[in-house]
């Protein structure tokens, strides 16, 4: 009878849906929740104007991205899974100087990569505007730089989730999956910020959880194929954009659009055009030639004068705000979780 009423061991739900006993903490083991350890800091002075919003904005996947945040004081926060472990980075501009602080196992790596992240390897002098609208936007955005994160998977996975769906659907899927399977970001952040899951965790997400997040089997299978060779794909961050794109597209389900969207962020590739985008051809066609029906071929022809800098030209066109007027309601978001 004593055994019948003995306390049951504490359990937790595993990724696969079963239960496993939680062993007692070992002496010297790390706590489950991140602690506010002292930050590592660095200051860096950019050569020329720098706009943190323009440089780091493309890394944020929607207003509720659990890996990115902008605070009222103008600071930008990022949580990353670096080669040395999870880390959180805070970046702020103070009188023309960048002040950065980092926490976690990846703090040293994040601070070492700060200048490339903010565009130190970008060469805007190679860009020459050939259209009035591009030149005007270039003049209004002197702080635009193409930064490189040096991290492939953190850009590749959300780009896969954005295939063939509306932006809101993709942002929702990214938010739900990172919050559920990621770990709390280190440093003095609230519970809303998370570090993306590691490759093994992505591969163990059960099919029904992908379904609940609104991700169909084709996209989830592509993510699983990619994370199985994550180490080899991360090597693409040190390759030329052409070689990196070829390596990414060796994975079934990753095409030119997904590769370009990834390399624009991980490698800061100035010529990586998002061919196959649902909206970009019509926006470029309308801005440069008044043609709202432009397809990929027409877009590439219009961007020919910017060969080598076509992604930068496309960014400037998007920033100009000159988009074709709507003629129909927005596309209705799908919800496969209800099926």
PDB file of C-alpha atoms in Angstrom, residues 20-212:
ATOM      1  CA  UNK A  20       9.878  10.911 -19.890  1.00  0.00           C
ATOM      2  CA  UNK A  21      10.958  11.282 -16.301  1.00  0.00           C
ATOM      3  CA  UNK A  22      12.939  14.415 -15.549  1.00  0.00           C
ATOM      4  CA  UNK A  23      16.149  13.440 -13.760  1.00  0.00           C
ATOM      5  CA  UNK A  24      17.153  15.478 -10.711  1.00  0.00           C
ATOM      6  CA  UNK A  25      19.565  18.317 -11.525  1.00  0.00           C
ATOM      7  CA  UNK A  26      23.214  17.371 -11.311  1.00  0.00           C
ATOM      8  CA  UNK A  27      25.642  19.472  -9.295  1.00  0.00           C
ATOM      9  CA  UNK A  28      26.966  22.250 -11.478  1.00  0.00           C
ATOM     10  CA  UNK A  29      24.352  21.731 -14.208  1.00  0.00           C
ATOM     11  CA  UNK A  30      22.948  24.735 -16.099  1.00  0.00           C
ATOM     12  CA  UNK A  31      19.557  26.085 -14.973  1.00  0.00           C
ATOM     13  CA  UNK A  32      16.567  25.567 -17.240  1.00  0.00           C
ATOM     14  CA  UNK A  33      15.929  29.310 -17.562  1.00  0.00           C
ATOM     15  CA  UNK A  34      18.578  31.737 -18.795  1.00  0.00           C
ATOM     16  CA  UNK A  35      20.095  34.007 -16.199  1.00  0.00           C
ATOM     17  CA  UNK A  36      20.917  37.669 -16.599  1.00  0.00           C
ATOM     18  CA  UNK A  37      24.675  37.125 -16.708  1.00  0.00           C
ATOM     19  CA  UNK A  38      26.963  40.110 -17.247  1.00  0.00           C
ATOM     20  CA  UNK A  39      26.950  41.297 -20.830  1.00  0.00           C
ATOM     21  CA  UNK A  40      29.910  41.449 -23.154  1.00  0.00           C
ATOM     22  CA  UNK A  41      30.053  44.825 -24.877  1.00  0.00           C
ATOM     23  CA  UNK A  42      31.605  46.384 -27.949  1.00  0.00           C
ATOM     24  CA  UNK A  43      31.613  49.760 -29.657  1.00  0.00           C
ATOM     25  CA  UNK A  44      32.079  50.204 -33.386  1.00  0.00           C
ATOM     26  CA  UNK A  45      32.132  53.285 -35.583  1.00  0.00           C
ATOM     27  CA  UNK A  46      30.750  52.697 -39.105  1.00  0.00           C
ATOM     28  CA  UNK A  47      32.272  54.380 -42.123  1.00  0.00           C
ATOM     29  CA  UNK A  48      29.432  56.618 -43.230  1.00  0.00           C
ATOM     30  CA  UNK A  49      25.750  56.837 -42.285  1.00  0.00           C
ATOM     31  CA  UNK A  50      24.010  53.758 -40.932  1.00  0.00           C
ATOM     32  CA  UNK A  51      20.296  53.143 -40.369  1.00  0.00           C
ATOM     33  CA  UNK A  52      19.741  50.186 -38.039  1.00  0.00           C
ATOM     34  CA  UNK A  53      16.117  49.843 -39.093  1.00  0.00           C
ATOM     35  CA  UNK A  54      16.977  49.541 -42.783  1.00  0.00           C
ATOM     36  CA  UNK A  55      19.895  47.178 -42.207  1.00  0.00           C
ATOM     37  CA  UNK A  56      18.341  44.832 -39.648  1.00  0.00           C
ATOM     38  CA  UNK A  57      14.704  45.167 -40.708  1.00  0.00           C
ATOM     39  CA  UNK A  58      14.795  42.318 -43.282  1.00  0.00           C
ATOM     40  CA  UNK A  59      15.887  39.896 -40.543  1.00  0.00           C
ATOM     41  CA  UNK A  60      12.622  40.332 -38.651  1.00  0.00           C
ATOM     42  CA  UNK A  61       9.780  38.014 -39.639  1.00  0.00           C
ATOM     43  CA  UNK A  62       6.756  40.069 -38.747  1.00  0.00           C
ATOM     44  CA  UNK A  63       5.891  42.347 -35.803  1.00  0.00           C
ATOM     45  CA  UNK A  64       5.720  39.435 -33.336  1.00  0.00           C
ATOM     46  CA  UNK A  65       8.869  37.574 -34.358  1.00  0.00           C
ATOM     47  CA  UNK A  66      10.124  35.899 -31.153  1.00  0.00           C
ATOM     48  CA  UNK A  67      13.743  36.204 -32.332  1.00  0.00           C
ATOM     49  CA  UNK A  68      13.706  39.970 -32.930  1.00  0.00           C
ATOM     50  CA  UNK A  69      12.518  43.072 -31.131  1.00  0.00           C
ATOM     51  CA  UNK A  70      12.872  46.849 -31.306  1.00  0.00           C
ATOM     52  CA  UNK A  71      12.484  48.818 -28.080  1.00  0.00           C
ATOM     53  CA  UNK A  72      11.262  52.421 -27.700  1.00  0.00           C
ATOM     54  CA  UNK A  73      14.824  53.676 -27.115  1.00  0.00           C
ATOM     55  CA  UNK A  74      15.736  52.614 -30.666  1.00  0.00           C
ATOM     56  CA  UNK A  75      17.673  49.499 -29.677  1.00  0.00           C
ATOM     57  CA  UNK A  76      17.366  46.365 -31.820  1.00  0.00           C
ATOM     58  CA  UNK A  77      17.461  42.970 -30.095  1.00  0.00           C
ATOM     59  CA  UNK A  78      18.251  39.695 -31.858  1.00  0.00           C
ATOM     60  CA  UNK A  79      18.419  36.142 -30.564  1.00  0.00           C
ATOM     61  CA  UNK A  80      20.550  33.733 -32.585  1.00  0.00           C
ATOM     62  CA  UNK A  81      21.866  30.193 -32.569  1.00  0.00           C
ATOM     63  CA  UNK A  82      25.516  30.778 -33.350  1.00  0.00           C
ATOM     64  CA  UNK A  83      28.240  28.176 -34.033  1.00  0.00           C
ATOM     65  CA  UNK A  84      29.244  28.520 -30.370  1.00  0.00           C
ATOM     66  CA  UNK A  85      25.748  28.360 -28.888  1.00  0.00           C
ATOM     67  CA  UNK A  86      22.664  30.497 -28.240  1.00  0.00           C
ATOM     68  CA  UNK A  87      23.123  34.221 -27.851  1.00  0.00           C
ATOM     69  CA  UNK A  88      21.261  37.510 -27.618  1.00  0.00           C
ATOM     70  CA  UNK A  89      22.506  40.736 -29.193  1.00  0.00           C
ATOM     71  CA  UNK A  90      21.374  44.296 -28.464  1.00  0.00           C
ATOM     72  CA  UNK A  91      22.454  47.014 -30.894  1.00  0.00           C
ATOM     73  CA  UNK A  92      21.900  50.766 -30.562  1.00  0.00           C
ATOM     74  CA  UNK A  93      23.192  53.934 -32.261  1.00  0.00           C
ATOM     75  CA  UNK A  94      24.574  56.612 -29.985  1.00  0.00           C
ATOM     76  CA  UNK A  95      25.809  59.723 -31.778  1.00  0.00           C
ATOM     77  CA  UNK A  96      27.154  57.983 -34.874  1.00  0.00           C
ATOM     78  CA  UNK A  97      28.671  55.121 -32.874  1.00  0.00           C
ATOM     79  CA  UNK A  98      27.258  51.617 -32.532  1.00  0.00           C
ATOM     80  CA  UNK A  99      26.990  50.264 -29.012  1.00  0.00           C
ATOM     81  CA  UNK A 100      26.416  46.517 -28.723  1.00  0.00           C
ATOM     82  CA  UNK A 101      25.903  44.118 -25.838  1.00  0.00           C
ATOM     83  CA  UNK A 102      25.626  40.333 -26.010  1.00  0.00           C
ATOM     84  CA  UNK A 103      24.696  37.515 -23.659  1.00  0.00           C
ATOM     85  CA  UNK A 104      24.916  33.735 -23.736  1.00  0.00           C
ATOM     86  CA  UNK A 105      27.326  31.188 -25.125  1.00  0.00           C
ATOM     87  CA  UNK A 106      27.302  32.921 -28.503  1.00  0.00           C
ATOM     88  CA  UNK A 107      28.102  36.395 -27.135  1.00  0.00           C
ATOM     89  CA  UNK A 108      31.733  36.462 -28.335  1.00  0.00           C
ATOM     90  CA  UNK A 109      30.734  35.280 -31.806  1.00  0.00           C
ATOM     91  CA  UNK A 110      27.936  37.836 -32.093  1.00  0.00           C
ATOM     92  CA  UNK A 111      30.210  40.740 -31.167  1.00  0.00           C
ATOM     93  CA  UNK A 112      32.934  39.547 -33.537  1.00  0.00           C
ATOM     94  CA  UNK A 113      30.372  39.445 -36.371  1.00  0.00           C
ATOM     95  CA  UNK A 114      28.875  42.852 -35.530  1.00  0.00           C
ATOM     96  CA  UNK A 115      30.535  44.879 -38.353  1.00  0.00           C
ATOM     97  CA  UNK A 116      29.543  42.431 -41.143  1.00  0.00           C
ATOM     98  CA  UNK A 117      26.038  42.240 -39.685  1.00  0.00           C
ATOM     99  CA  UNK A 118      25.766  46.019 -40.038  1.00  0.00           C
ATOM    100  CA  UNK A 119      27.181  46.136 -43.565  1.00  0.00           C
ATOM    101  CA  UNK A 120      30.917  46.717 -43.132  1.00  0.00           C
ATOM    102  CA  UNK A 121      31.595  44.323 -46.036  1.00  0.00           C
ATOM    103  CA  UNK A 122      29.000  45.955 -48.262  1.00  0.00           C
ATOM    104  CA  UNK A 123      30.265  48.289 -50.984  1.00  0.00           C
ATOM    105  CA  UNK A 124      27.521  50.788 -51.869  1.00  0.00           C
ATOM    106  CA  UNK A 125      29.948  52.751 -54.048  1.00  0.00           C
ATOM    107  CA  UNK A 126      29.517  50.011 -56.674  1.00  0.00           C
ATOM    108  CA  UNK A 127      25.892  51.059 -57.117  1.00  0.00           C
ATOM    109  CA  UNK A 128      24.890  53.661 -59.699  1.00  0.00           C
ATOM    110  CA  UNK A 129      21.179  54.601 -59.945  1.00  0.00           C
ATOM    111  CA  UNK A 130      19.833  54.576 -63.510  1.00  0.00           C
ATOM    112  CA  UNK A 131      16.205  55.531 -62.860  1.00  0.00           C
ATOM    113  CA  UNK A 132      14.808  58.630 -61.215  1.00  0.00           C
ATOM    114  CA  UNK A 133      12.763  56.760 -58.621  1.00  0.00           C
ATOM    115  CA  UNK A 134      15.773  54.643 -57.642  1.00  0.00           C
ATOM    116  CA  UNK A 135      18.050  57.675 -57.443  1.00  0.00           C
ATOM    117  CA  UNK A 136      15.557  59.590 -55.279  1.00  0.00           C
ATOM    118  CA  UNK A 137      15.169  56.685 -52.840  1.00  0.00           C
ATOM    119  CA  UNK A 138      18.947  56.193 -52.767  1.00  0.00           C
ATOM    120  CA  UNK A 139      19.299  59.854 -51.794  1.00  0.00           C
ATOM    121  CA  UNK A 140      16.674  59.548 -49.040  1.00  0.00           C
ATOM    122  CA  UNK A 141      18.172  56.344 -47.579  1.00  0.00           C
ATOM    123  CA  UNK A 142      21.912  56.984 -47.195  1.00  0.00           C
ATOM    124  CA  UNK A 143      22.027  54.582 -44.219  1.00  0.00           C
ATOM    125  CA  UNK A 144      20.973  51.523 -46.243  1.00  0.00           C
ATOM    126  CA  UNK A 145      23.566  48.751 -46.093  1.00  0.00           C
ATOM    127  CA  UNK A 146      23.305  45.069 -46.984  1.00  0.00           C
ATOM    128  CA  UNK A 147      24.378  43.228 -43.865  1.00  0.00           C
ATOM    129  CA  UNK A 148      25.350  39.591 -43.594  1.00  0.00           C
ATOM    130  CA  UNK A 149      24.463  37.451 -40.605  1.00  0.00           C
ATOM    131  CA  UNK A 150      26.827  34.579 -41.406  1.00  0.00           C
ATOM    132  CA  UNK A 151      24.023  32.213 -40.344  1.00  0.00           C
ATOM    133  CA  UNK A 152      22.238  30.263 -43.065  1.00  0.00           C
ATOM    134  CA  UNK A 153      19.621  28.162 -41.282  1.00  0.00           C
ATOM    135  CA  UNK A 154      18.033  31.072 -39.390  1.00  0.00           C
ATOM    136  CA  UNK A 155      17.156  32.644 -42.762  1.00  0.00           C
ATOM    137  CA  UNK A 156      16.591  29.461 -44.757  1.00  0.00           C
ATOM    138  CA  UNK A 157      13.895  27.918 -42.548  1.00  0.00           C
ATOM    139  CA  UNK A 158      11.561  30.963 -42.465  1.00  0.00           C
ATOM    140  CA  UNK A 159      12.117  31.407 -46.206  1.00  0.00           C
ATOM    141  CA  UNK A 160      10.908  27.843 -46.749  1.00  0.00           C
ATOM    142  CA  UNK A 161       7.864  28.568 -44.597  1.00  0.00           C
ATOM    143  CA  UNK A 162       7.079  31.572 -46.831  1.00  0.00           C
ATOM    144  CA  UNK A 163       6.824  29.456 -49.990  1.00  0.00           C
ATOM    145  CA  UNK A 164       3.458  29.681 -51.770  1.00  0.00           C
ATOM    146  CA  UNK A 165       1.568  31.242 -48.838  1.00  0.00           C
ATOM    147  CA  UNK A 166       0.670  34.713 -47.656  1.00  0.00           C
ATOM    148  CA  UNK A 167       3.125  36.598 -45.482  1.00  0.00           C
ATOM    149  CA  UNK A 168       0.789  36.488 -42.489  1.00  0.00           C
ATOM    150  CA  UNK A 169       0.519  32.695 -42.710  1.00  0.00           C
ATOM    151  CA  UNK A 170       4.296  32.298 -42.836  1.00  0.00           C
ATOM    152  CA  UNK A 171       4.890  34.705 -39.956  1.00  0.00           C
ATOM    153  CA  UNK A 172       2.334  32.860 -37.831  1.00  0.00           C
ATOM    154  CA  UNK A 173       3.942  29.480 -38.499  1.00  0.00           C
ATOM    155  CA  UNK A 174       7.417  30.808 -37.668  1.00  0.00           C
ATOM    156  CA  UNK A 175       6.152  32.422 -34.472  1.00  0.00           C
ATOM    157  CA  UNK A 176       4.315  29.328 -33.221  1.00  0.00           C
ATOM    158  CA  UNK A 177       7.116  26.875 -33.973  1.00  0.00           C
ATOM    159  CA  UNK A 178       9.920  28.982 -32.518  1.00  0.00           C
ATOM    160  CA  UNK A 179       7.976  29.723 -29.347  1.00  0.00           C
ATOM    161  CA  UNK A 180       7.058  26.087 -28.809  1.00  0.00           C
ATOM    162  CA  UNK A 181      10.327  24.369 -29.728  1.00  0.00           C
ATOM    163  CA  UNK A 182      12.920  27.097 -29.248  1.00  0.00           C
ATOM    164  CA  UNK A 183      14.549  27.960 -25.954  1.00  0.00           C
ATOM    165  CA  UNK A 184      14.287  31.223 -23.993  1.00  0.00           C
ATOM    166  CA  UNK A 185      16.814  33.780 -25.165  1.00  0.00           C
ATOM    167  CA  UNK A 186      19.692  34.444 -22.749  1.00  0.00           C
ATOM    168  CA  UNK A 187      20.153  37.838 -21.175  1.00  0.00           C
ATOM    169  CA  UNK A 188      17.811  40.438 -19.638  1.00  0.00           C
ATOM    170  CA  UNK A 189      14.848  39.741 -21.920  1.00  0.00           C
ATOM    171  CA  UNK A 190      11.305  38.765 -21.054  1.00  0.00           C
ATOM    172  CA  UNK A 191       9.798  35.417 -21.902  1.00  0.00           C
ATOM    173  CA  UNK A 192       8.711  36.595 -25.322  1.00  0.00           C
ATOM    174  CA  UNK A 193      12.116  36.223 -26.979  1.00  0.00           C
ATOM    175  CA  UNK A 194      13.332  32.783 -27.999  1.00  0.00           C
ATOM    176  CA  UNK A 195      16.305  31.253 -29.781  1.00  0.00           C
ATOM    177  CA  UNK A 196      15.382  29.140 -32.802  1.00  0.00           C
ATOM    178  CA  UNK A 197      15.460  25.354 -32.283  1.00  0.00           C
ATOM    179  CA  UNK A 198      18.598  23.440 -33.176  1.00  0.00           C
ATOM    180  CA  UNK A 199      18.691  21.191 -36.226  1.00  0.00           C
ATOM    181  CA  UNK A 200      17.808  18.018 -34.330  1.00  0.00           C
ATOM    182  CA  UNK A 201      14.757  19.602 -32.706  1.00  0.00           C
ATOM    183  CA  UNK A 202      13.459  20.820 -36.071  1.00  0.00           C
ATOM    184  CA  UNK A 203      13.790  17.271 -37.428  1.00  0.00           C
ATOM    185  CA  UNK A 204      11.807  15.817 -34.484  1.00  0.00           C
ATOM    186  CA  UNK A 205       8.762  18.105 -34.729  1.00  0.00           C
ATOM    187  CA  UNK A 206       5.811  15.746 -35.277  1.00  0.00           C
ATOM    188  CA  UNK A 207       3.637  16.064 -38.349  1.00  0.00           C
ATOM    189  CA  UNK A 208       0.574  17.213 -36.416  1.00  0.00           C
ATOM    190  CA  UNK A 209       2.483  20.158 -34.953  1.00  0.00           C
ATOM    191  CA  UNK A 210       3.467  21.307 -38.430  1.00  0.00           C
ATOM    192  CA  UNK A 211      -0.193  20.971 -39.359  1.00  0.00           C
ATOM    193  CA  UNK A 212      -1.332  23.011 -36.357  1.00  0.00           C
TER     194      UNK A 212
END
